[in-house]
XYZ file of C-alpha atoms in Angstrom:
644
model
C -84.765 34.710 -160.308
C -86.099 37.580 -157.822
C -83.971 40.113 -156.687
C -84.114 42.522 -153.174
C -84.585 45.690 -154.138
C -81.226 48.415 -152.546
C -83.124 51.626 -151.475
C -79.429 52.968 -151.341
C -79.399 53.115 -155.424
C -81.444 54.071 -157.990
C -84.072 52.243 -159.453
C -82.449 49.740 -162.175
C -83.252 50.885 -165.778
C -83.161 48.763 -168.461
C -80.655 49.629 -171.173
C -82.453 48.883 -174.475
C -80.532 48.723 -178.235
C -77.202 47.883 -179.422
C -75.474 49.892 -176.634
C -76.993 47.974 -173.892
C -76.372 44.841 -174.993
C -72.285 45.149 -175.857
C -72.133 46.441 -172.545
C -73.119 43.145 -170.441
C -71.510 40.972 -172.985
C -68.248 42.861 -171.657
C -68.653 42.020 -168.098
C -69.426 38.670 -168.444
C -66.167 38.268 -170.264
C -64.278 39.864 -167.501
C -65.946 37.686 -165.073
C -65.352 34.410 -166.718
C -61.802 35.281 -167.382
C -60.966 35.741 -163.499
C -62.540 32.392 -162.679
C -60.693 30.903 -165.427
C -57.254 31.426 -163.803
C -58.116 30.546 -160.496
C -59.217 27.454 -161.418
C -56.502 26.847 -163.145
C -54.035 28.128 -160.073
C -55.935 26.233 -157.856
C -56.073 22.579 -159.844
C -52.356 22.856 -160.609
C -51.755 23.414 -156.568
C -53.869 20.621 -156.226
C -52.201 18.918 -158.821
C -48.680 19.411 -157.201
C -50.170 18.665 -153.133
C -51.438 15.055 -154.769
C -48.379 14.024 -157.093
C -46.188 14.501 -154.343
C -48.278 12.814 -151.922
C -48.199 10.252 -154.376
C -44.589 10.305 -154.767
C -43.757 9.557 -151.139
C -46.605 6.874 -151.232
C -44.882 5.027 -153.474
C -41.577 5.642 -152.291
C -43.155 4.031 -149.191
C -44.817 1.746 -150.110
C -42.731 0.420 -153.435
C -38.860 2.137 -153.030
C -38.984 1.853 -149.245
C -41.743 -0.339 -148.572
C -40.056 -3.565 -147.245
C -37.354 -1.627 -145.346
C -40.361 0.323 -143.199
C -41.857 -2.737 -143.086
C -38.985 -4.302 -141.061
C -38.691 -1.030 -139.035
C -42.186 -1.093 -138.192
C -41.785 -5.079 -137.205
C -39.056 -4.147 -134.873
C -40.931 -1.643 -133.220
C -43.084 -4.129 -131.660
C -40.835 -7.052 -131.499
C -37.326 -8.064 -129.861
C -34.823 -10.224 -131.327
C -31.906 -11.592 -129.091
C -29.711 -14.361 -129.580
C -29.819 -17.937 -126.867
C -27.542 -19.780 -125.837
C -27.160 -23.644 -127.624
C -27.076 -26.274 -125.565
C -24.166 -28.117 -124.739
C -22.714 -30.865 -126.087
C -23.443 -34.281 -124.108
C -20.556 -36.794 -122.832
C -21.182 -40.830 -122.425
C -18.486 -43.311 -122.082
C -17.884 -45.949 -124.307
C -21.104 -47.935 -123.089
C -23.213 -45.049 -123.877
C -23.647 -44.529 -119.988
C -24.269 -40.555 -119.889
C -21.705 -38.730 -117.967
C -22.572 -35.010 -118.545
C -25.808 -33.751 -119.947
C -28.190 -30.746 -119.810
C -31.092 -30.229 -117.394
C -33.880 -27.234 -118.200
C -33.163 -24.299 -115.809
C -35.961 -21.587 -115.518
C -34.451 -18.175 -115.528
C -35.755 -14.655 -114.920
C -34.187 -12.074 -117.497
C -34.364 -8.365 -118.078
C -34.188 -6.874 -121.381
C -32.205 -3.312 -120.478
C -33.083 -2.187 -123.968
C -37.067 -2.374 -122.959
C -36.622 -0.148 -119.557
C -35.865 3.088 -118.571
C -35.477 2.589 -115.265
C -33.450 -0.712 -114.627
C -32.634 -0.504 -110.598
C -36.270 0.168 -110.284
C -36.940 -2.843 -112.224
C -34.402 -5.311 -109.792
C -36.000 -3.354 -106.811
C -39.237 -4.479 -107.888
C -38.512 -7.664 -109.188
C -36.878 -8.591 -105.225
C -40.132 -7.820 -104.163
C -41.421 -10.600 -105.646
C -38.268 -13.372 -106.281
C -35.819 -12.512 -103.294
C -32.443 -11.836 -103.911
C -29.286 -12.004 -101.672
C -26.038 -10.075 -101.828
C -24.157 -12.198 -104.158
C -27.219 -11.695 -106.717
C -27.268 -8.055 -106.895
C -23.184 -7.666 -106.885
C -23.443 -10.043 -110.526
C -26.719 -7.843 -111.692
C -24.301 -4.776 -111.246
C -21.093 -6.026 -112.235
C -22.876 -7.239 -115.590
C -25.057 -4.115 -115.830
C -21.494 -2.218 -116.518
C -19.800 -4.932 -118.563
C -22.457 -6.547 -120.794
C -23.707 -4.804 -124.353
C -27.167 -3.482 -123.708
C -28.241 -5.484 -125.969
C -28.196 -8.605 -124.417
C -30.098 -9.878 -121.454
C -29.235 -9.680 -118.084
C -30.054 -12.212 -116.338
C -31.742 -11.388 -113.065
C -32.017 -14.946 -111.095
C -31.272 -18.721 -112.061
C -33.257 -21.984 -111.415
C -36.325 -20.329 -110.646
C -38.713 -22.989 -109.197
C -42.613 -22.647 -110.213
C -43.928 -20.651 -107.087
C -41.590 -18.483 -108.678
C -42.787 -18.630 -112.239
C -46.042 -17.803 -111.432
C -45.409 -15.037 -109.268
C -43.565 -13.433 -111.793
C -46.323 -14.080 -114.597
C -49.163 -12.305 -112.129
C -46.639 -8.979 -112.018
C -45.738 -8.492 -115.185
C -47.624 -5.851 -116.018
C -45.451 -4.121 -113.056
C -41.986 -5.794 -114.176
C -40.970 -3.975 -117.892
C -38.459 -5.817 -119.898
C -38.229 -8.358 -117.915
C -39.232 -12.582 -119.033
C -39.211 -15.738 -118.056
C -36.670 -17.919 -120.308
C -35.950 -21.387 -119.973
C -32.129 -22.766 -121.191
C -30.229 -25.557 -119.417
C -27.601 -26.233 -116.889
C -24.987 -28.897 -116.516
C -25.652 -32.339 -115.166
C -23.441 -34.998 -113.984
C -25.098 -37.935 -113.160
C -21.724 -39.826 -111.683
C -20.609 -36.211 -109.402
C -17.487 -36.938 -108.219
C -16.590 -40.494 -109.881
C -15.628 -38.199 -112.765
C -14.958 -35.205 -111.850
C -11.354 -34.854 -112.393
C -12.066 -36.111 -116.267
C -15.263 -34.258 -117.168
C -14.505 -31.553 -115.327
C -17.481 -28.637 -114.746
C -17.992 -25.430 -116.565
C -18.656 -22.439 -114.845
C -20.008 -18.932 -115.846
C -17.484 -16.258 -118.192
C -15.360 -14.070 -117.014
C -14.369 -10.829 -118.405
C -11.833 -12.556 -120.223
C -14.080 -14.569 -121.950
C -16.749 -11.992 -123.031
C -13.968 -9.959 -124.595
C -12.783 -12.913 -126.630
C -15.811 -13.952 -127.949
C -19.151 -11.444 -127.552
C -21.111 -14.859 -127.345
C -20.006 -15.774 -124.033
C -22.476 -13.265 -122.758
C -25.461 -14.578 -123.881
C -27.716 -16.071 -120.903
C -26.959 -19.656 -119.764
C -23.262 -19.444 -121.468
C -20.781 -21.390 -119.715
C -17.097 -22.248 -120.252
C -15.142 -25.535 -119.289
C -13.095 -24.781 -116.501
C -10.905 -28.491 -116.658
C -11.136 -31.599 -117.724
C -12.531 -32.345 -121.198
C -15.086 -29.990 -120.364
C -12.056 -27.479 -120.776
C -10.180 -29.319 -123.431
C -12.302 -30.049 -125.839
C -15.128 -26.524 -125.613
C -14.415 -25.930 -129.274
C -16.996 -29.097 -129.934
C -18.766 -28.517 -126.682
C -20.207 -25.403 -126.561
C -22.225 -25.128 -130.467
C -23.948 -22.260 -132.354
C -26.204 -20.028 -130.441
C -29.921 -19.413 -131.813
C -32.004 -16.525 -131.855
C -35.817 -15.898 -130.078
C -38.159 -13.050 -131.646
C -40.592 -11.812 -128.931
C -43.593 -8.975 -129.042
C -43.236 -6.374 -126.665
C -46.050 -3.551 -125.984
C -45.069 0.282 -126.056
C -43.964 0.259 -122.414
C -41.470 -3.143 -123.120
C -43.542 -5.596 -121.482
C -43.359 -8.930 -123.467
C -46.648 -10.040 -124.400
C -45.552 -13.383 -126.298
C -42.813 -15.256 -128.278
C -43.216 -14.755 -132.140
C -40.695 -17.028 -133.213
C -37.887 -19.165 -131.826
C -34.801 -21.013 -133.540
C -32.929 -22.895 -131.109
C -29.132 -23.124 -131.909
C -26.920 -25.826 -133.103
C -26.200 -28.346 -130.294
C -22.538 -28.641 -128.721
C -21.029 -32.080 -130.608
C -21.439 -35.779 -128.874
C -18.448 -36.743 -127.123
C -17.775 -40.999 -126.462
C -15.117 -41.391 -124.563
C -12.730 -44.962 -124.066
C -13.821 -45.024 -120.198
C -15.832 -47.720 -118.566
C -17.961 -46.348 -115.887
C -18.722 -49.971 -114.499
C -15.246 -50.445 -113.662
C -14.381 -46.838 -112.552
C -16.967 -47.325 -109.970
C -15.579 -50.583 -109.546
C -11.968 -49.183 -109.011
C -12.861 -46.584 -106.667
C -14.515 -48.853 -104.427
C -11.512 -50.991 -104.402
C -9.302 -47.954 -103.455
C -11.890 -46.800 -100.470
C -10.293 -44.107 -98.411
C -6.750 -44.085 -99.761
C -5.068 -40.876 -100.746
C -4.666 -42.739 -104.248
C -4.537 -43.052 -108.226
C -5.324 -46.015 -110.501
C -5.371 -46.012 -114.372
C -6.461 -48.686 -116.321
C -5.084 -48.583 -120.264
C -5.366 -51.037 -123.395
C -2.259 -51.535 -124.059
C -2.834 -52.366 -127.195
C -4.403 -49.337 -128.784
C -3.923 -46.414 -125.097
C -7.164 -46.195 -124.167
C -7.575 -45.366 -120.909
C -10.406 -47.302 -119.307
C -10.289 -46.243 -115.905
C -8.740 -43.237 -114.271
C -9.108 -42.433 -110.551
C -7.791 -39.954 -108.476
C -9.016 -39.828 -104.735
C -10.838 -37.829 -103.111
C -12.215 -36.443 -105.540
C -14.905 -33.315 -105.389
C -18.508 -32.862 -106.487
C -18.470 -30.755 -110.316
C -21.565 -29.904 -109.881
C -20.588 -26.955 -107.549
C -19.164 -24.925 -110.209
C -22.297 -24.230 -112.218
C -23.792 -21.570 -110.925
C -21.036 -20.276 -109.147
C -19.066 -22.044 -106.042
C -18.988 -20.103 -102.481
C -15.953 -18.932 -101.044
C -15.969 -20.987 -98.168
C -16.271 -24.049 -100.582
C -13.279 -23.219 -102.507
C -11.326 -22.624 -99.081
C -12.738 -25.345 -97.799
C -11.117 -27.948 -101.322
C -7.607 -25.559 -101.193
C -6.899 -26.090 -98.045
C -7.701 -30.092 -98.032
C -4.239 -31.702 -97.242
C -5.547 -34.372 -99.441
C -5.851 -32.232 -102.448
C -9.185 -32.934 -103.738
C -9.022 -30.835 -106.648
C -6.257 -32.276 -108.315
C -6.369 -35.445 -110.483
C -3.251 -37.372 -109.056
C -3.418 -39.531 -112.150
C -1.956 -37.097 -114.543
C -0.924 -34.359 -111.998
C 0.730 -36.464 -109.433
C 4.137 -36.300 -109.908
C 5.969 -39.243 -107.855
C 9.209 -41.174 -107.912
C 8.957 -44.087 -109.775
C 10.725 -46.166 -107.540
C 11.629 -49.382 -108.331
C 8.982 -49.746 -111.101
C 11.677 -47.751 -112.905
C 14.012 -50.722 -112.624
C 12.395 -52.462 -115.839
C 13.499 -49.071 -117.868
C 16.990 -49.210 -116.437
C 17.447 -52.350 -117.874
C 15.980 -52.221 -121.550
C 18.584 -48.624 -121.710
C 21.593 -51.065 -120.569
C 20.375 -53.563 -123.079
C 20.049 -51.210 -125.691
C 23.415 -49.376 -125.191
C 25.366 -52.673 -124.965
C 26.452 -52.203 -121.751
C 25.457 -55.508 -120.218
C 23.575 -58.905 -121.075
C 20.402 -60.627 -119.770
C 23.298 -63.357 -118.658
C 25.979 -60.474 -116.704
C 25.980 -60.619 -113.095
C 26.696 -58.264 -110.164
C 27.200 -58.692 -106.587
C 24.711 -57.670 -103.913
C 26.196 -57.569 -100.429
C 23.551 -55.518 -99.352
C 24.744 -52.415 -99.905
C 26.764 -50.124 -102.817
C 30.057 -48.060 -101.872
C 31.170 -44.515 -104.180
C 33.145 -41.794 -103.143
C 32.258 -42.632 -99.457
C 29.044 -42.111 -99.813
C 27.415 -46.022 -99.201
C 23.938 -46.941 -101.227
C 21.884 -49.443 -99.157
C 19.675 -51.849 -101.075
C 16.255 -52.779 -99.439
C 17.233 -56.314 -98.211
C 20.130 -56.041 -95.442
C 21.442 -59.012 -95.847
C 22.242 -58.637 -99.846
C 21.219 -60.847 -102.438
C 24.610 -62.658 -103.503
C 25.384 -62.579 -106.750
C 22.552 -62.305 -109.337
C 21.580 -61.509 -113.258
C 19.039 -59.844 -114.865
C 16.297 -62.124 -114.595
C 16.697 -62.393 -110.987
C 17.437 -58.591 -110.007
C 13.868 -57.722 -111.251
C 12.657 -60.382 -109.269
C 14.115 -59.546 -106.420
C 13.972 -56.027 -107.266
C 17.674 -55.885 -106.167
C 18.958 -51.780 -105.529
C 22.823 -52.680 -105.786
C 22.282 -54.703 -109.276
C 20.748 -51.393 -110.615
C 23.140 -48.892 -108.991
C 25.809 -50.656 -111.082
C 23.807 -51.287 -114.027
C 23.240 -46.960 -114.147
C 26.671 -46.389 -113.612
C 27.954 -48.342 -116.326
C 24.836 -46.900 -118.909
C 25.047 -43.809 -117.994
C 22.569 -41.364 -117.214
C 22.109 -40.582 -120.717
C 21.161 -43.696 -122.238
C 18.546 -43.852 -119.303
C 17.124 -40.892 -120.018
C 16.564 -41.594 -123.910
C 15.168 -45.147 -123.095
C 12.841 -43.152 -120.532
C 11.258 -41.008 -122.553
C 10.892 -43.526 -125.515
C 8.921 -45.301 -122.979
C 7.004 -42.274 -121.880
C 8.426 -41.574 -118.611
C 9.895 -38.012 -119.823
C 8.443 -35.746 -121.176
C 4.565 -34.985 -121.920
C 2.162 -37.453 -123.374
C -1.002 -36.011 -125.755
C -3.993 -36.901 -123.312
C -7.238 -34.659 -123.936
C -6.989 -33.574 -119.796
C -5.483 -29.947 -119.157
C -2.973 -29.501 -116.314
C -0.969 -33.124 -117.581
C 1.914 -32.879 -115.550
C 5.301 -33.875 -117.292
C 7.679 -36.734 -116.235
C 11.221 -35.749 -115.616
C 14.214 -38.390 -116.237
C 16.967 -35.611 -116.107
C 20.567 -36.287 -117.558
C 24.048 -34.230 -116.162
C 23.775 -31.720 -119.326
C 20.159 -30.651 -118.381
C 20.918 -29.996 -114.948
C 24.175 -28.256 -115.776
C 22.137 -25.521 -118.668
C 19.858 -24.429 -115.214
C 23.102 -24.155 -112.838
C 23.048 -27.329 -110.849
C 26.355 -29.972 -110.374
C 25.936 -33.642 -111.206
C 27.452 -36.208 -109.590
C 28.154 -40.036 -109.326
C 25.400 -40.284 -106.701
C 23.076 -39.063 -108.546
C 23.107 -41.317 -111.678
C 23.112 -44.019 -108.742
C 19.813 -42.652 -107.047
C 18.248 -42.803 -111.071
C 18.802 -45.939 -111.115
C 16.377 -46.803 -108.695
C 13.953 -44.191 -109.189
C 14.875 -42.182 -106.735
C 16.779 -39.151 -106.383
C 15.527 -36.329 -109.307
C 13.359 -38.793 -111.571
C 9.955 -37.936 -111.046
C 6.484 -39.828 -112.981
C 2.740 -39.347 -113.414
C 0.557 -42.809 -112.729
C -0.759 -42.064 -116.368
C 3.164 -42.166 -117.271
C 3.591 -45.399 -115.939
C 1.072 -47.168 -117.354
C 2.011 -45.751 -120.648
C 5.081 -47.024 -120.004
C 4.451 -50.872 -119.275
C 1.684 -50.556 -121.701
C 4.484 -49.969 -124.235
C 6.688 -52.455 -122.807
C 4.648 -55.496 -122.752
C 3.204 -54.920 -126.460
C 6.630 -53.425 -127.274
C 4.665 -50.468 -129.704
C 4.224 -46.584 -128.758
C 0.668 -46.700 -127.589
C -0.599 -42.812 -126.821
C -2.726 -42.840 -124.061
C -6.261 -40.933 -125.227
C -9.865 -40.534 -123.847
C -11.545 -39.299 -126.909
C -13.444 -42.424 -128.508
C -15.521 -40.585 -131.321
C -16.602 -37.373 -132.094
C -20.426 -36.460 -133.645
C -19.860 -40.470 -134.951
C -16.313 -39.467 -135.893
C -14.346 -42.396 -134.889
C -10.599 -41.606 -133.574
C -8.466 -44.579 -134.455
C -4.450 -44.768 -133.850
C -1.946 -46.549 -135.097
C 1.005 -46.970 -132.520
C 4.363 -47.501 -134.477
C 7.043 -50.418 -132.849
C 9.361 -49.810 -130.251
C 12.886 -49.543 -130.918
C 13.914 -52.339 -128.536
C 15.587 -55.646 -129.524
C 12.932 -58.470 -128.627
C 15.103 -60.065 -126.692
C 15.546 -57.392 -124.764
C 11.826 -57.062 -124.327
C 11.708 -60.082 -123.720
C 14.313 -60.076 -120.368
C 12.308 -57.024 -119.141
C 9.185 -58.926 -119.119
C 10.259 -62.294 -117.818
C 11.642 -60.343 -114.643
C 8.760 -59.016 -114.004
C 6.735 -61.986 -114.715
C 8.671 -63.635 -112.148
C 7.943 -60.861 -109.735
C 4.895 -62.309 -109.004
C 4.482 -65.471 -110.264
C 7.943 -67.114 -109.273
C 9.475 -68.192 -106.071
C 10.943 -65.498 -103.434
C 8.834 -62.338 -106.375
C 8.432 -59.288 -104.602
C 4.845 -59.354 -105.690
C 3.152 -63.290 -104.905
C 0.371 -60.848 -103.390
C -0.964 -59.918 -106.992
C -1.244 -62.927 -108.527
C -4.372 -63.291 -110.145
C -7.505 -66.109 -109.228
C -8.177 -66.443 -112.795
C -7.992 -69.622 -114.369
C -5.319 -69.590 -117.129
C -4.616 -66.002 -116.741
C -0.950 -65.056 -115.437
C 0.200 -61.329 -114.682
C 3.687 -59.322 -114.733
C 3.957 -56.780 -112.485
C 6.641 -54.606 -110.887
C 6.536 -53.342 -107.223
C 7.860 -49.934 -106.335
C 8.148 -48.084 -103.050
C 9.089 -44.053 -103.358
C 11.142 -42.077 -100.293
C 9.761 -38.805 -99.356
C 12.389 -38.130 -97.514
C 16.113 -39.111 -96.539
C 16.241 -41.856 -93.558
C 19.800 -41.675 -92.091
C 22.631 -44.228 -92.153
C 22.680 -45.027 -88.711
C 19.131 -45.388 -88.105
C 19.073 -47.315 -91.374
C 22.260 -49.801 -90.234
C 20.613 -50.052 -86.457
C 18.019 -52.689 -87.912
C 14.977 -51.128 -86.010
C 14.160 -48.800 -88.914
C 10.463 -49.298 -89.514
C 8.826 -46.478 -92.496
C 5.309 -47.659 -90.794
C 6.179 -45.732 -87.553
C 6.625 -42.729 -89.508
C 3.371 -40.096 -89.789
C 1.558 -40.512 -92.727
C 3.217 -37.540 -94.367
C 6.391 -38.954 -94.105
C 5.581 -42.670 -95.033
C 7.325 -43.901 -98.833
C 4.655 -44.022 -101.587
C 3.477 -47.288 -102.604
C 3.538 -48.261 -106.340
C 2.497 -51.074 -108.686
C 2.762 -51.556 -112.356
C 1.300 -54.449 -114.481
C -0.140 -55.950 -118.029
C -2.338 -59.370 -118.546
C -2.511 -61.742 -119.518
C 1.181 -62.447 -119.760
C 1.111 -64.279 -123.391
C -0.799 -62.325 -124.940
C -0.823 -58.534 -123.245
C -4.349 -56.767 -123.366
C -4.473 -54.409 -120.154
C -1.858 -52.263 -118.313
C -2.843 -51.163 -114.974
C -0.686 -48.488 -112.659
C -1.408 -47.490 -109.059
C 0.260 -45.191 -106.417
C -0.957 -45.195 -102.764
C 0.474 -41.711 -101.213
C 2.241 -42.775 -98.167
C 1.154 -46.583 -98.939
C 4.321 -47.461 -97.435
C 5.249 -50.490 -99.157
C 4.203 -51.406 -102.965
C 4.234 -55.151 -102.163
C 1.758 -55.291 -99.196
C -0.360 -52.165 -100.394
C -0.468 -51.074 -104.273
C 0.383 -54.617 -105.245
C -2.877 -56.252 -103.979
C -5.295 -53.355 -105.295
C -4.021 -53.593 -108.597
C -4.280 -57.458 -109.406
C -8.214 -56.766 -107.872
C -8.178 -53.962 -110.190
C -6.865 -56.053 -113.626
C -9.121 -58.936 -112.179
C -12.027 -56.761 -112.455
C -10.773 -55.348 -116.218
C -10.775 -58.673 -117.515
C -13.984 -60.292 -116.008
C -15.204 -56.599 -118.300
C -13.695 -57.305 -120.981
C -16.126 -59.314 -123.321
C -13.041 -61.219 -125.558
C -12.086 -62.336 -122.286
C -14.959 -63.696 -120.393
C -14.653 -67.137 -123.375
C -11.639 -67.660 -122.059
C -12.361 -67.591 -118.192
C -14.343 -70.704 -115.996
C -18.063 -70.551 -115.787
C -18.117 -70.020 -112.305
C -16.105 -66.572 -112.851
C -18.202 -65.735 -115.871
C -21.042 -65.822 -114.111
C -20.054 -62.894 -111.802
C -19.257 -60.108 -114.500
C -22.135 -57.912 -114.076
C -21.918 -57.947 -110.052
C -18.020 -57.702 -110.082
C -18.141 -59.267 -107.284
C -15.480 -60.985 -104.862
């Protein structure tokens, strides 16, 4: 090794014996020394920097490893939840009555943007929006959880799609989804039973955080209302990748929720379209039971109204438009209407005078035409009177004076519990909200709410008239019960998911003869001599029907005008015209089908509710399959086409 010479110091000498060398062994051991603990110091630094390092790492990656994972994961994905779809409706031919369509939606995610009116701004840009869009975007901005979606615009069509795919890049947090929408194939041939669903309220959300999901909609009437517990299912959940600045760049993974369950109902669509036909442009309700087992087959209510306005929210002039109808659209007259009975309540009158003792099939009455009480005079229909007459022929002459006496000597409260064993009083358990409740009042009831009974009133009852009040779906309970003499429950629900619903009506407690009496009056009603009904007899071969007419006052006519003999209720305005009513079961011998109809201001139940029904019970049992064996070829052969 050379060394540069320092002019600075003296020349180097080299020290030579013992002395010399000890010296330089010294330094070197001084030297080494120094380096000794500084490599030490520094490797235990290092030492310390790399086991920690190592530490963390495998806190990471070991203790924490698959919790960062999922942190990390969620950084570049979003998870929300979707709505299920809804559970599907068909009648008891497996016709489909409410079902799901695909409806293309435009969603923003709020979590992904930090800017969301600049987002909506944009977005109108590209996928207009009116007024009513951008009050809902606000209103839900403030009441929805940020994490869920806020939906932007519905039923997008696929101009639309693609115009929102090209500006993405410009739209953050925002995606195209696809859920479904409500469908009613039938519209307004069902509407009052189906129902329509329409989108949450606040009420709603706060009840269950679900209902804010996208595409979430609640049953607003119907069975569409009644039954959303089995309708509306289990939501799924949609895992999406999103870039840094919360544009979605694809769909990661998607498991749809659990379907709403399968509803089969007892209707017949065939001959609901059928029945409405038959009722045209009447102000009217028909139902259509088995009166064996209460299901309800057909139920009408006219007009009715188009569901499918409801699903994506109805305009205001709409709704004005169906509240204001003097016709009443919007409310199913079948189990809403309420109506005097009439003299279809005559049949009821006597089974409760049967029952209580009070008179036999064999007891007559006299019928001079009219019915004298504390000066007050009762008219019956027919001028002239009907002489004197029984049972058998007071039904089929539907005689008011026989019944005014029969009620008097009853009493109102042994009307009122054969009534409502019948199902005239009281509500019956039929899957449709807003079922309006028949009232057969007794003296006692009306006394507890601060209202005087008197002898005329137990006389009007007796008729129908007066405070006793009836749904259509009441009175065909009612004769449905009468001619099988067992407490059928009217119901719509068939099956549920597969699930079979299956009653078992217990008997009547009637004597069968008295039964009996009620139904051969009103067999001869239409089938005998001088009936009040000849007009529904059916043109079936072998098949014979019992029926019972009824016509309902809306309001008083007075004595004079009634006693001048020029008193005609077809003069009257519509308004003010009686209601027309007809009740019925078939074949006589062996009862199958119960059929009820009220024309509003029909006039007269002979000439105008007694006609449409036997068309409508001809048309039941040309459906029914056990029946068509029993009918002529010639008739037979017209059961698809229904027709005349």
């Amino acid at each position: 090794m050379f060394f540069r010479r320092d002019e600075t110091r003296p020349p180097f000498r080299k020290r030579s014996g013992p002395a010399a060398d000890l010296s330089f062994s010294e330094e070197q051991a001084v030297g080494g020394g120094m380096f000794t603990r500084r490599a030490l110091l520094l490797l235990a630094v290092q030492t310390g920097v790399m086991g920690t390092l190592a530490h963390h790492l495998y806190e990471m990656q070991v203790v924490h490893g698959d919790e960062l994972k999922e942190q990390a994961r969620r950084n570049r994905t979003s998870r929300r939840q979707i709505a299920p779809a809804r559970g599907e409706i068909y009648d008891r031919c497996g016709v489909l009555l409410a079902g799901n369509r695909p409806n293309w939606r435009a969603l923003v995610m709020t979590e992904e943007t930090t800017d969301l009116q600049a987002v909506v701004d944009r977005f109108a840009t590209i996928v207009p929006l009116d007024e009513r869009d951008r009050a809902r975007i606000e209103h839900d901005r403030k009441h929805i959880r940020r994490y869920v979606p806020l939906t932007l615009k519905e039923f997008l069509s696929w101009d639309d799609v693609a115009r929102l795919g090209l500006n993405a890049p410009t739209l953050p947090g925002v995606l195209i989804d696809v859920g479904t929408t409500r469908e009613y194939p039938l519209k307004e041939l069902l509407s009052h039973i189906i129902g329509y669903v329409a989108p949450p309220n606040e009420a709603d959300v706060q009840r269950d955080g679900i209902m804010a999901l996208p595409g979430m909609k609640v049953g607003r009437a119907g069975l569409e209302q009644t039954q959303e517990s089995h309708l509306r299912g289990q939501p799924g959940t949609v895992e999406m990748e999103v870039n840094a600045h919360g544009r979605v760049m694809g769909e990661l993974e998607r498991v749809e929720g659990q379907p709403g369950s399968r509803l089969e109902l007892t209707l017949d669509t065939v001959l609901q379209t059928r029945i409405k036909d038959r009722i045209g442009e009447r102000v009217a309700s028909a139902v259509v039971m088995d009166c064996r087992n209460g299901e309800v087959m057909g139920l009408v209510s006219t007009p009715s109204f188009d569901p499918t306005l409801f699903d994506g929210g109805i305009s205001r002039t709409q709704w004005n438009s169906l509240l204001t109808d003097q016709r009443t659209p919007l409310v199913d007259k079948a189990v809403s209407g309420l109506y005097p009975p009439g003299s279809t309540f005559k049949p009821a009158v006597a089974l409760a005078a049967l029952r209580a003792h009070a008179i036999t099939p064999s007891d007559r009455f006299s019928c001079p035409g009219y019915y004298d009480m504390g000066g007050v005079r009762f008219h019956c229909w027919s001028r002239y009177g009907h002489g004197s007459i029984n049972l058998h022929q007071a039904l089929k002459y539907s005689c008011d004076v026989y019944f005014y006496q029969v009620a008097r000597r009853c009493g109102m409260e042994s009307i009122h519990e054969a009534a409502a064993i019948l199902g005239l009083d009281g509500a019956l358990p039929i899957e449709l909200p807003h079922v309006r409740s028949g009232s057969v009042p007794t003296p006692e009831m009306r006394r507890r709410h601060g209202h005087h009974w008197n002898g005329g009133d137990t006389v009007n009852a007796g008729i129908g008239q007066g405070l006793v009040q009836t749904t259509p779906l009441a009175l065909a309970t009612y004769v449905s019960r009468l001619a099988t003499g067992r407490i059928v429950q009217p119901h719509l629900l068939r099956s549920v998911s597969g699930r079979e619903i299956v009653p078992t009506p217990e008997p009547l407690p009637f004597a069968r003869e008295a039964l009996a009496a009620a139904r051969g009056g009103m067999f001869a009603v239409v089938n005998e001599p001088q009936g009040t009904a000849p007009a529904a007899r059916l043109n079936l071969p072998g098949v014979q029907m019992a029926g019972k007419t009824g016509s309902a006052q809306v309001r008083n006519v007075p004595r004079a005008l009634r006693e001048s003999g020029h008193f005609n209720s077809m003069n009257l305005p519509w308004q003010y015209r009686p209601h027309a009513l007809f009740i019925c079961f078939a074949p006589y011998d062996n009862p199958r089908y119960a059929v009820s109809v009220v024309v509003e201001h029909g006039n007269a139940g002979a000439t105008e509710a007694a006609p449409l029904a036997a068309q409508i019970m001809t048309d039941t049992l040309i459906r029914d399959p056990a029946s068509r064996t029993s009918l002529s070829r010639g008739v037979v052969a017209r059961a698809d086409g229904l027709d005349d």
